[in-house]
CSV table of C-alpha atoms in Angstrom, one decimal:
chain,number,residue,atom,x,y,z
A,45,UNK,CA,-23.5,7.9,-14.7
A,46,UNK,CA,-20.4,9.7,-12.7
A,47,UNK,CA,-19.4,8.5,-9.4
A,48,UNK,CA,-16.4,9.4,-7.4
A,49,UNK,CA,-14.0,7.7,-4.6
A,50,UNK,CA,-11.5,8.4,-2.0
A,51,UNK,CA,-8.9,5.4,-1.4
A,52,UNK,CA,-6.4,5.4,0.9
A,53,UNK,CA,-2.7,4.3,0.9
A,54,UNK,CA,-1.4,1.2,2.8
A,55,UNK,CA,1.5,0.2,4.7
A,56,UNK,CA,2.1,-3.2,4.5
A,57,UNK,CA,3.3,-4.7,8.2
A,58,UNK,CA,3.8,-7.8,6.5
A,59,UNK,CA,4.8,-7.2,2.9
A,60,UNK,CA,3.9,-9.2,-0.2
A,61,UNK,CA,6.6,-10.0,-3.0
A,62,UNK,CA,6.5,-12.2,-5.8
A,63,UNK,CA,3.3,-13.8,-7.8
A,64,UNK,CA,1.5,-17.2,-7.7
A,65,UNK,CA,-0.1,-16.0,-11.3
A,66,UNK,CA,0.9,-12.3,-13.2
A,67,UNK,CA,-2.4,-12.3,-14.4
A,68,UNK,CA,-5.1,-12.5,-11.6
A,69,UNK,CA,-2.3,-11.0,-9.5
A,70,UNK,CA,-2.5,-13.5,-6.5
A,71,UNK,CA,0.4,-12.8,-4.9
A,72,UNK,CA,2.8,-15.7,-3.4
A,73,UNK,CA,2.1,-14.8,0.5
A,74,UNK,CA,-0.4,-13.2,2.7
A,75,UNK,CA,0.0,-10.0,4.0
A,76,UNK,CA,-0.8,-7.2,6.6
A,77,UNK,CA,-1.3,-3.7,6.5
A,78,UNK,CA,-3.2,-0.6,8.1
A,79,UNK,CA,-5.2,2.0,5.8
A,80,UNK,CA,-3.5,5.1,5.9
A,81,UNK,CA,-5.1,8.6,6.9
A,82,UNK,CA,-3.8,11.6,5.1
A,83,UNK,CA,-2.2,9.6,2.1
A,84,UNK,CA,-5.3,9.2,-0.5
A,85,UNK,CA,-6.1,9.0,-3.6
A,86,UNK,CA,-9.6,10.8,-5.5
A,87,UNK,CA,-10.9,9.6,-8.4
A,88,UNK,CA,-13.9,10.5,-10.1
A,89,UNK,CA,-14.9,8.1,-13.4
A,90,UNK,CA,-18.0,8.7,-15.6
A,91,UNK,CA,-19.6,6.4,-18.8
A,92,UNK,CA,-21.0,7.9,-21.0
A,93,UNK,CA,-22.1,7.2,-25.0
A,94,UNK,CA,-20.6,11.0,-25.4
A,95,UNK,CA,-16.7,9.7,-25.5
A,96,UNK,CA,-15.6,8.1,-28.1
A,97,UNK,CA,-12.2,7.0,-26.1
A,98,UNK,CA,-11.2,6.5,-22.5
A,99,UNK,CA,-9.9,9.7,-21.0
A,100,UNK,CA,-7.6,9.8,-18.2
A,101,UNK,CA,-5.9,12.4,-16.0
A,102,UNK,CA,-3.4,11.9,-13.6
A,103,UNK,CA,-2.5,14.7,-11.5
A,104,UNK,CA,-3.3,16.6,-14.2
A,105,UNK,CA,-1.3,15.0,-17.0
A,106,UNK,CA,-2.9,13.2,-19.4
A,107,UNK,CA,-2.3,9.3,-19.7
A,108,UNK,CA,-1.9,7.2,-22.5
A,109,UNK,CA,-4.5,4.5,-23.5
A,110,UNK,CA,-1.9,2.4,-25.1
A,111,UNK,CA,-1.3,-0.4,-23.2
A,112,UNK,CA,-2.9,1.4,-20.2
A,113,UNK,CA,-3.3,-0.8,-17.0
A,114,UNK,CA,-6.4,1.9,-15.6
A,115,UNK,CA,-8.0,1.2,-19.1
A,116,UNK,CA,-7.3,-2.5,-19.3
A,117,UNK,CA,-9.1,-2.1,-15.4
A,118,UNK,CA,-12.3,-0.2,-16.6
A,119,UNK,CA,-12.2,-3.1,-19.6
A,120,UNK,CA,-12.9,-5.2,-16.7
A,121,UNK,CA,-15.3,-3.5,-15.1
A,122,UNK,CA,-17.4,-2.9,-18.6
A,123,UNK,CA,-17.7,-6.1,-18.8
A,124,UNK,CA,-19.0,-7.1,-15.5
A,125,UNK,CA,-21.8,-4.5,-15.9
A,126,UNK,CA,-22.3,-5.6,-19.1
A,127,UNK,CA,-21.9,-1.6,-20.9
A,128,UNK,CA,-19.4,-0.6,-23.5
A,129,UNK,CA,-19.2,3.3,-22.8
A,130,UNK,CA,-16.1,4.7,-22.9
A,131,UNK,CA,-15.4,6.6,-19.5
A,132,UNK,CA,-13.8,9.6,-18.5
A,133,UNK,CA,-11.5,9.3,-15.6
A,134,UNK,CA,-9.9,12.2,-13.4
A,135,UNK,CA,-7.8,11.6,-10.6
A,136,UNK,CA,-5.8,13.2,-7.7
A,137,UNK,CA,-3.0,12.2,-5.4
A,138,UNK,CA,-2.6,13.9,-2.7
A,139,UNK,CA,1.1,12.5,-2.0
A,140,UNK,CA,4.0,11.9,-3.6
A,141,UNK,CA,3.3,9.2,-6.9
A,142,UNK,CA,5.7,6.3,-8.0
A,143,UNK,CA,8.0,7.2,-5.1
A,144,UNK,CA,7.1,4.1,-3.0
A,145,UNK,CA,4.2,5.2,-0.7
A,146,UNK,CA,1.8,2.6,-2.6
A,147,UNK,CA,0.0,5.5,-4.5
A,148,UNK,CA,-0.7,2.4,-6.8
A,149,UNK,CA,-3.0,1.0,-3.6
A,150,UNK,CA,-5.1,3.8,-3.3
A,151,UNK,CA,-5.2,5.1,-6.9
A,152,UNK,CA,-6.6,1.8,-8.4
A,153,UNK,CA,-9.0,1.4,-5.4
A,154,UNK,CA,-10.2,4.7,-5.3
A,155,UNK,CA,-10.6,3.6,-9.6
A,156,UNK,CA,-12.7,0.2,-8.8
A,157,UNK,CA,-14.9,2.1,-6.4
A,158,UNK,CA,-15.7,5.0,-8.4
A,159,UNK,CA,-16.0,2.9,-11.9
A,160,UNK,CA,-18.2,-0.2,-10.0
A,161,UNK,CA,-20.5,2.8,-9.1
A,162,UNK,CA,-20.6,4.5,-12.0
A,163,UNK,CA,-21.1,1.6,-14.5
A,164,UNK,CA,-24.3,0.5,-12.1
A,165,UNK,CA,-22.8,-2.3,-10.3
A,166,UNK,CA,-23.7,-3.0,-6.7
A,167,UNK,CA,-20.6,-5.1,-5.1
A,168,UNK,CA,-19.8,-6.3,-2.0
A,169,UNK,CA,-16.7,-5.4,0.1
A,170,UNK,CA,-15.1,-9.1,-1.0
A,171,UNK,CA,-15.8,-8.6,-4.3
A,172,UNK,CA,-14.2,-5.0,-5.0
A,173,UNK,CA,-11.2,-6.2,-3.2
A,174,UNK,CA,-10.9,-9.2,-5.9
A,175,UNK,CA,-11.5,-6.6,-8.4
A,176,UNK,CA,-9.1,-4.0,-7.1
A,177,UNK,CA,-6.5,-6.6,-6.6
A,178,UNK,CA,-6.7,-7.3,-10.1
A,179,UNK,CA,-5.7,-3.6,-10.7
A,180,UNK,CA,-3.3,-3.3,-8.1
A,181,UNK,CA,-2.1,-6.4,-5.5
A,182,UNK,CA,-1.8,-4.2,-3.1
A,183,UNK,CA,-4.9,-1.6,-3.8
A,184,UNK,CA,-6.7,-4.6,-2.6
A,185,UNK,CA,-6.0,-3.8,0.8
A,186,UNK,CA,-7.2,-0.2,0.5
A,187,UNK,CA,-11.0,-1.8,0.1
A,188,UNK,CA,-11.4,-2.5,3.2
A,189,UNK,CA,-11.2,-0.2,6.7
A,190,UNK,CA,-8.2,-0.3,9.3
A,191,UNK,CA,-6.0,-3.1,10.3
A,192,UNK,CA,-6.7,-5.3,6.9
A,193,UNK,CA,-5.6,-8.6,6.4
A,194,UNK,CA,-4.6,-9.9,2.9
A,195,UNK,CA,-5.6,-13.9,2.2
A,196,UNK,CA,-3.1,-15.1,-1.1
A,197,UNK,CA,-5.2,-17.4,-1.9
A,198,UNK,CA,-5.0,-19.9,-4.6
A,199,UNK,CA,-7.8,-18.9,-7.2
A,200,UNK,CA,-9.1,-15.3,-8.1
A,201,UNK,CA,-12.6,-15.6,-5.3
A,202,UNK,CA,-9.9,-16.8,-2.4
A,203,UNK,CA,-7.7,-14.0,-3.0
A,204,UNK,CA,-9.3,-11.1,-1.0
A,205,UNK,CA,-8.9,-8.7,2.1
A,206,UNK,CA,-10.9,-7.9,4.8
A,207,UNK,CA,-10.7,-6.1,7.8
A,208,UNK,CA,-9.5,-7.6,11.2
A,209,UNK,CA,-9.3,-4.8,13.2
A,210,UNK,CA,-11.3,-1.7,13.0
A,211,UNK,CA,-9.6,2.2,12.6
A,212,UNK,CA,-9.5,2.9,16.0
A,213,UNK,CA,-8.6,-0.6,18.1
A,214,UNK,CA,-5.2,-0.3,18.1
A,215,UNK,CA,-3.7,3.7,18.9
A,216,UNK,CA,-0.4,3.5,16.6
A,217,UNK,CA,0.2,6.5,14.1
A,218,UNK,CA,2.5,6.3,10.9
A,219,UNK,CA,4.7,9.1,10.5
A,220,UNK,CA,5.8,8.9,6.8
A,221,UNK,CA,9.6,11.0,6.2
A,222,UNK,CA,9.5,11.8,2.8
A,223,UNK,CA,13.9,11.7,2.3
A,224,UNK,CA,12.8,12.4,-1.9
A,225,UNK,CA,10.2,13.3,-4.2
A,226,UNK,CA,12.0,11.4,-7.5
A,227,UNK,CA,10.7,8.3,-9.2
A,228,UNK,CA,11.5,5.3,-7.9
A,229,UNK,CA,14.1,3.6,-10.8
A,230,UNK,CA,11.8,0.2,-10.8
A,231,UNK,CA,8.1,-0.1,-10.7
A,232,UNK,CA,6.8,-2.5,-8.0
A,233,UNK,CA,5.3,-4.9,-10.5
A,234,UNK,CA,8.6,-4.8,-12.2
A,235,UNK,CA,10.7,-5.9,-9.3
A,236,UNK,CA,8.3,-8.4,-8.4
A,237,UNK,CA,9.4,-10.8,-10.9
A,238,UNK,CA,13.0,-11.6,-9.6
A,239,UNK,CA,10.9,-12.9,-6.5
A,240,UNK,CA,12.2,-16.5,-6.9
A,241,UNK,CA,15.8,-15.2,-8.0
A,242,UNK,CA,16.7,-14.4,-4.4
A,243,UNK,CA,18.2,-17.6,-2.5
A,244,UNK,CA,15.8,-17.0,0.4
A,245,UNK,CA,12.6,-16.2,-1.0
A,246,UNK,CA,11.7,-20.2,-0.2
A,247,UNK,CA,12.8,-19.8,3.2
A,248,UNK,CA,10.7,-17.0,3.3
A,249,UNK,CA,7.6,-18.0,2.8
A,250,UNK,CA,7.8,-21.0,4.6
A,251,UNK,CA,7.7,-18.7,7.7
A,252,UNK,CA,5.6,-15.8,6.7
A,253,UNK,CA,2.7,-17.5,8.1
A,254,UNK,CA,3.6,-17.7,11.7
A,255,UNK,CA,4.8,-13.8,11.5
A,256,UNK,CA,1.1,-12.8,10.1
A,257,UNK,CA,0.1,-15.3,13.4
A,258,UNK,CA,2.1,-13.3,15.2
A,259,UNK,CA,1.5,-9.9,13.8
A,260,UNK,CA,-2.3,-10.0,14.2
A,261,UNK,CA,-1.9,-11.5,17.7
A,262,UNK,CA,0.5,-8.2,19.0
A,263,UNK,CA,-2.2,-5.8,17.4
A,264,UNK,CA,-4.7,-7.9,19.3
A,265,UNK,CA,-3.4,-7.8,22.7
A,266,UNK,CA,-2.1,-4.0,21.8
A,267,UNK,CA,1.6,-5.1,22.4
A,268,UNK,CA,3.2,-2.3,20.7
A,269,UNK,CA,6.5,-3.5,21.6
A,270,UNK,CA,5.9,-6.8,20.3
A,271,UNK,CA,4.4,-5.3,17.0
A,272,UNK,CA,7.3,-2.5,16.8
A,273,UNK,CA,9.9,-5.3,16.9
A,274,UNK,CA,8.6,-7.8,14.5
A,275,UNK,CA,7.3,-5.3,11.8
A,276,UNK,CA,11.0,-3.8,12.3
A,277,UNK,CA,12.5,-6.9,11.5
A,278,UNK,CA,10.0,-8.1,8.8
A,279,UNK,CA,11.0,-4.9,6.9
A,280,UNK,CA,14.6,-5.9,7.0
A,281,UNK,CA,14.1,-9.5,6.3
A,282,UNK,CA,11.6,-8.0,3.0
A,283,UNK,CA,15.0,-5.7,1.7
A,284,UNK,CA,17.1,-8.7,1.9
A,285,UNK,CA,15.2,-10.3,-0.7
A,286,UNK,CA,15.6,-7.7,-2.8
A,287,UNK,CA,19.1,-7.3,-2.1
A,288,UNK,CA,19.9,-10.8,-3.1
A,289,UNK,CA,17.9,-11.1,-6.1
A,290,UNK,CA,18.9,-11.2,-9.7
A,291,UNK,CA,19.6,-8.5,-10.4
A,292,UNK,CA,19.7,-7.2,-6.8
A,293,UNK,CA,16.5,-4.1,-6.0
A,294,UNK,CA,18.0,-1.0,-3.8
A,295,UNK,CA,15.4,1.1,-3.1
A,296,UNK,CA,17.5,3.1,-0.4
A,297,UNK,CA,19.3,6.0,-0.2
A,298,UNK,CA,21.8,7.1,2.2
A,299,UNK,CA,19.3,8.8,4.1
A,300,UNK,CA,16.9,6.3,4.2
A,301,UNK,CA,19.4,4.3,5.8
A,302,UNK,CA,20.7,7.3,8.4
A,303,UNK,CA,17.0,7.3,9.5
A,304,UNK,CA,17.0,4.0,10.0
A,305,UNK,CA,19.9,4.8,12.7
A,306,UNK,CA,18.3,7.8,14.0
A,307,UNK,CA,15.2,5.2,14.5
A,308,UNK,CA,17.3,2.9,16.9
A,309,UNK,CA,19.2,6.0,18.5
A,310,UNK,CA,15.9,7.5,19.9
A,311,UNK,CA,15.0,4.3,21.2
A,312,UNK,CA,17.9,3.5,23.2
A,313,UNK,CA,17.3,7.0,24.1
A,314,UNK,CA,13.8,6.1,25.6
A,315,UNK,CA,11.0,7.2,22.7
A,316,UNK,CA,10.0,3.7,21.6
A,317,UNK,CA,9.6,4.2,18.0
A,318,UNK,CA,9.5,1.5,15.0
A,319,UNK,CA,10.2,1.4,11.3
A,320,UNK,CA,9.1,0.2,8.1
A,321,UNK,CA,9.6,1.0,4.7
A,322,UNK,CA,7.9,-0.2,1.2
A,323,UNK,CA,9.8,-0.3,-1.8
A,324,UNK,CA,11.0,2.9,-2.3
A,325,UNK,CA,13.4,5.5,-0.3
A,326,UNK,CA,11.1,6.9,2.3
A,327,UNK,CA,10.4,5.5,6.2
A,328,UNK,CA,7.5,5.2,7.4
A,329,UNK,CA,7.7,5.6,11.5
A,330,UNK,CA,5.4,3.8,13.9
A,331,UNK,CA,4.9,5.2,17.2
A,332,UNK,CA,2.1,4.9,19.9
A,333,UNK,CA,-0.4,8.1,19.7
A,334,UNK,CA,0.9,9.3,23.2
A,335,UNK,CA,4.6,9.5,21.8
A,336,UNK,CA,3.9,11.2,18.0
A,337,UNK,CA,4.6,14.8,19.7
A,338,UNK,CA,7.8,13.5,21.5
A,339,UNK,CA,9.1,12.2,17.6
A,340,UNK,CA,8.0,15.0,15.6
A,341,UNK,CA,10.2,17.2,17.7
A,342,UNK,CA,13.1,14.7,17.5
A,343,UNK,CA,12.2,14.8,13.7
A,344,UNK,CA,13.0,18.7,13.3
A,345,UNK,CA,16.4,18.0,13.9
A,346,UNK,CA,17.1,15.4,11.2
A,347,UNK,CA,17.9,17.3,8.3
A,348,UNK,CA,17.3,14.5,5.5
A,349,UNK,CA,13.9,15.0,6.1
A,350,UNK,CA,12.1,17.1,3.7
A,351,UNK,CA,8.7,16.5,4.6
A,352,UNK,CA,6.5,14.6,7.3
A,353,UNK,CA,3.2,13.0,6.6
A,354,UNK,CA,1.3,11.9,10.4
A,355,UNK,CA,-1.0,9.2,9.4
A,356,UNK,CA,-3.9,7.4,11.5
A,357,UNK,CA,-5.4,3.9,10.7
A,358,UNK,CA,-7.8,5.1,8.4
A,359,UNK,CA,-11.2,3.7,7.0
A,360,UNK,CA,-11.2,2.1,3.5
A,361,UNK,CA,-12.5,2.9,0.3
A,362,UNK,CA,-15.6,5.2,0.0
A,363,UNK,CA,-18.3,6.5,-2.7
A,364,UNK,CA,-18.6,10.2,-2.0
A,365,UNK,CA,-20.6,13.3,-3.3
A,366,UNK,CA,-18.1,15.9,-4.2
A,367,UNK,CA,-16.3,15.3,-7.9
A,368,UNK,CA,-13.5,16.0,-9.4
A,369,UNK,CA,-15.6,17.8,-12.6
């Protein structure tokens, strides 16, 4: 059976870093993100007793099986349905991959979705967000749709996301400036395990908790201002454990941090506009939908910039009818 998926990308308001267990993936915090618009992933997977190996295409390259962590994912999903077909797997990004705009996220929900479907499993949201997580940490957040809320968990079945605020509750748009199209030198999943190097990760998490409380309770009562300035300062707080691990993580560039200036100059200027950025070089900027016209002037100025990606909250990972062959 073939069945195909469109995930989308995440930006996490309240990042995860470091892991409880390397295996299951449960990561050492909870988290918050929003499901990203125009930042997705398609991925179209069929079994079938016709292929005598896995086959898998990224942006059209080929991947290797060896060690593969998409083939050690449809190992997992072969044996929850119980099949032993090998599977043919094409998918597309329609961003920028490796480069820190969580193109792991969408591409290994978008994967679950389309392989659950195609190997005959029926799944509820919970469980192909344990399953996805097990892929990706974060592409466990892609499952679900909007403002999504991450639970750490201590065991595989309490480790989940779910949605706590639909698409269209809050009006915020993402405006991703892409500063560079290169690699990012350290994979995510690589970086993650100096966690516990860095002198304040402990301090850390003993406060994440109250600025998720926090978080969710600005998105509730639409306090942009409120949100803008603590997912600002979360983002900071996140590079500082990187900074100060061992060995330290710089994901900036010199542009990444002039934007973060031209971020605070606009806002003394009036345009209240907030940043964020993942583990990579480019900034994600949050504005309120009446204000995105307002910035992406501003933006044309900033010659760093190379490219501009305007995101809504988006919906989470769906089966649809168009494949990829």
């Amino acid at each position: 059976m073939k069945a195909t998926a469109i995930g989308p990308s995440n930006i996490a308001f309240i990042k995860y870093w470091g892991k409880k267990d390397e295996v299951l993936r449960l990561p050492e915090n909870g988290s918050l993100s929003m499901n990203l618009s125009n930042l997705f992933t398609t991925t179209t997977v069929e079994f079938s007793k016709s292929y005598t190996e896995d086959y898998i295409e990224i942006n059209s390259i080929s991947e290797s099986n060896e060690g593969s962590r998409a083939v050690k994912h449809l190992d997992r999903i072969r044996s929850l349905a119980k099949i032993t077909e090998k599977a043919k797997v094409i998918t597309n990004n329609n961003f920028p991959t490796g480069t820190g705009l969580s193109s792991s996220a969408s591409g290994f929900a978008a994967l679950t979705v389309a392989a659950a479907k195609a190997a005959g499993l029926e799944l509820s949201e919970k469980e192909l967000s344990i399953l996805a997580r097990q892929g990706s940490g974060s592409a466990c957040r892609s499952i679900p749709d909007g403002f999504v809320e991450w639970l750490d968990g201590n065991t595989s079945d309490t480790s989940f996301a779910l949605s706590i605020f639909p698409p269209d509750y809050f009006e915020i748009v993402d405006v991703v400036t892409v500063v560079s199209t290169d690699k990012k030198f350290l994979a995510t999943s690589e970086g993650q395990q100096s966690a516990r190097t860095s002198p304040f990760f402990e301090k850390r998490l003993d406060l994440i908790k109250n600025k998720i409380d926090r978080v969710k309770k600005a998105i509730e009562d639409k306090n942009f201002s409120e949100f803008g300035e603590l997912i600002e300062t979360e983002a900071l707080e996140f590079h500082s454990i990187l900074f100060t691990s061992n060995p330290p993580l710089f994901y900036w560039t010199p542009e990444t941090v002039r934007l973060m200036k031209f971020v605070q100059k606009i806002r003394s200027e009036g345009l209240e506009c907030y940043f964020t950025i993942n583990t990579g070089q480019d900034i994600h900027l949050i504005v309120q939908e009446k204000d995105l016209n307002a910035l992406k002037d501003r933006l044309k100025k900033v010659a760093e910039i190379k490219n501009i990606i305007v995101n809504s909250p988006a919906n989470g990972t769906r089966v649809v009818g168009s494949h990829l062959f």
